[in-house]
XYZ file of C-alpha atoms in Angstrom:
141
model
C 85.840 266.333 171.440
C 83.487 269.281 171.154
C 82.111 270.183 174.586
C 79.526 272.792 175.541
C 79.954 274.198 179.042
C 78.476 277.635 178.318
C 74.751 276.843 178.081
C 71.921 274.393 178.019
C 69.064 275.495 175.851
C 66.198 277.144 177.756
C 63.475 275.021 176.139
C 62.939 271.734 177.933
C 65.776 272.355 180.368
C 64.675 271.440 183.898
C 68.132 271.228 185.486
C 67.496 274.305 187.644
C 64.839 272.326 189.531
C 67.582 270.096 190.952
C 70.224 272.593 192.048
C 71.887 275.978 191.520
C 73.147 275.168 188.021
C 72.195 278.574 186.620
C 72.386 282.158 187.769
C 70.316 285.151 186.751
C 73.271 287.383 187.645
C 74.588 286.775 184.123
C 72.644 286.294 180.899
C 73.623 284.588 177.663
C 71.924 284.230 174.294
C 70.397 281.052 175.731
C 69.004 282.583 178.938
C 70.458 282.459 182.452
C 74.181 281.687 182.523
C 75.683 278.525 183.954
C 76.508 279.275 187.592
C 80.313 279.357 187.737
C 80.665 282.152 190.282
C 77.588 282.394 192.500
C 76.273 280.607 195.573
C 76.406 276.844 195.020
C 78.832 277.133 192.104
C 81.523 274.870 193.608
C 79.666 271.708 192.608
C 78.808 273.106 189.170
C 82.500 273.828 188.588
C 83.443 270.369 189.879
C 80.982 268.767 187.453
C 82.520 270.597 184.475
C 86.105 269.796 185.520
C 85.235 266.138 186.167
C 83.462 265.932 182.803
C 86.474 267.317 180.941
C 88.855 264.982 182.764
C 86.595 262.031 181.926
C 86.803 262.707 178.173
C 90.572 263.107 178.274
C 91.467 260.324 180.717
C 88.789 257.667 180.251
C 88.038 258.064 176.548
C 91.607 259.022 175.539
C 90.620 262.195 173.706
C 93.594 264.386 172.876
C 91.780 267.625 173.465
C 88.560 269.496 173.937
C 87.083 272.251 171.797
C 85.324 274.520 174.277
C 82.205 275.936 172.637
C 81.612 279.702 172.733
C 83.923 280.530 175.631
C 82.904 284.185 175.319
C 79.494 283.108 176.681
C 81.009 281.593 179.830
C 80.338 284.260 182.431
C 82.556 283.939 185.488
C 83.730 286.729 187.770
C 85.617 284.374 190.128
C 89.187 285.176 191.135
C 90.142 281.907 189.395
C 87.807 281.473 186.438
C 86.469 278.092 185.394
C 88.572 278.294 182.213
C 91.756 278.903 184.214
C 90.854 276.134 186.633
C 90.132 273.787 183.738
C 93.464 274.666 182.122
C 95.374 273.923 185.318
C 93.581 270.611 185.835
C 94.196 269.517 182.247
C 97.886 270.431 182.548
C 98.162 268.278 185.673
C 96.370 265.439 183.930
C 98.690 265.686 180.900
C 101.724 265.455 183.197
C 100.200 262.469 185.010
C 99.334 260.667 181.765
C 102.629 261.571 180.111
C 100.993 262.849 176.928
C 99.972 266.256 175.621
C 96.362 267.351 176.048
C 94.811 270.414 174.455
C 92.094 272.946 175.227
C 90.848 274.899 172.213
C 88.772 278.030 172.845
C 86.024 278.744 170.316
C 85.051 282.394 170.374
C 83.838 284.977 167.915
C 85.785 287.721 169.686
C 89.319 286.752 168.630
C 90.516 287.817 172.072
C 94.134 286.771 172.729
C 93.441 286.514 176.483
C 92.194 282.964 175.939
C 95.601 281.726 174.775
C 97.846 284.165 176.620
C 99.635 282.618 179.597
C 98.215 283.274 183.072
C 101.504 284.989 183.963
C 100.749 287.493 181.193
C 97.144 288.003 182.319
C 95.597 285.357 180.080
C 93.619 282.192 180.648
C 96.324 279.807 179.402
C 94.304 277.740 176.928
C 96.271 276.037 174.168
C 94.645 277.304 171.018
C 91.804 279.345 169.570
C 89.250 278.134 167.047
C 88.861 280.635 164.219
C 85.857 280.046 162.001
C 85.853 283.436 160.318
C 87.869 282.320 157.298
C 85.889 282.640 154.059
C 84.564 279.444 152.478
C 86.824 277.800 149.912
C 84.656 279.026 147.010
C 85.153 282.616 148.172
C 88.947 282.299 147.978
C 90.138 283.200 144.503
C 93.598 283.064 143.138
C 94.886 286.196 141.419
C 96.636 284.882 138.308
């Protein structure tokens, strides 16, 4: 399942009228960042974790492709991506089946898949969309 936890488009988005869902401390290409580390962020984080768990537990998805993780701005001691990884690992153990978190990023930063013990975020895989299109691949005969 492709999930987008890094932004909601600025046009027509009225979510900020109902709570501290965004912060102007961080900016993204889509405007103010989702509030993962500021005042009121606990409930925003809980919403994202609960949403991910719902897809995996209730709809039996095997994994989530996390859109543009490089745009998730979070200076917390335990980032939302680390927290999500821990929760999904616990859920996988509880369900007795593997579950996967795939980080989509244009930065090709190994920190997303490096283990937390090695200073990484502990996600399972990285989405690489920089490969050339099939027509651009030529065999050298």
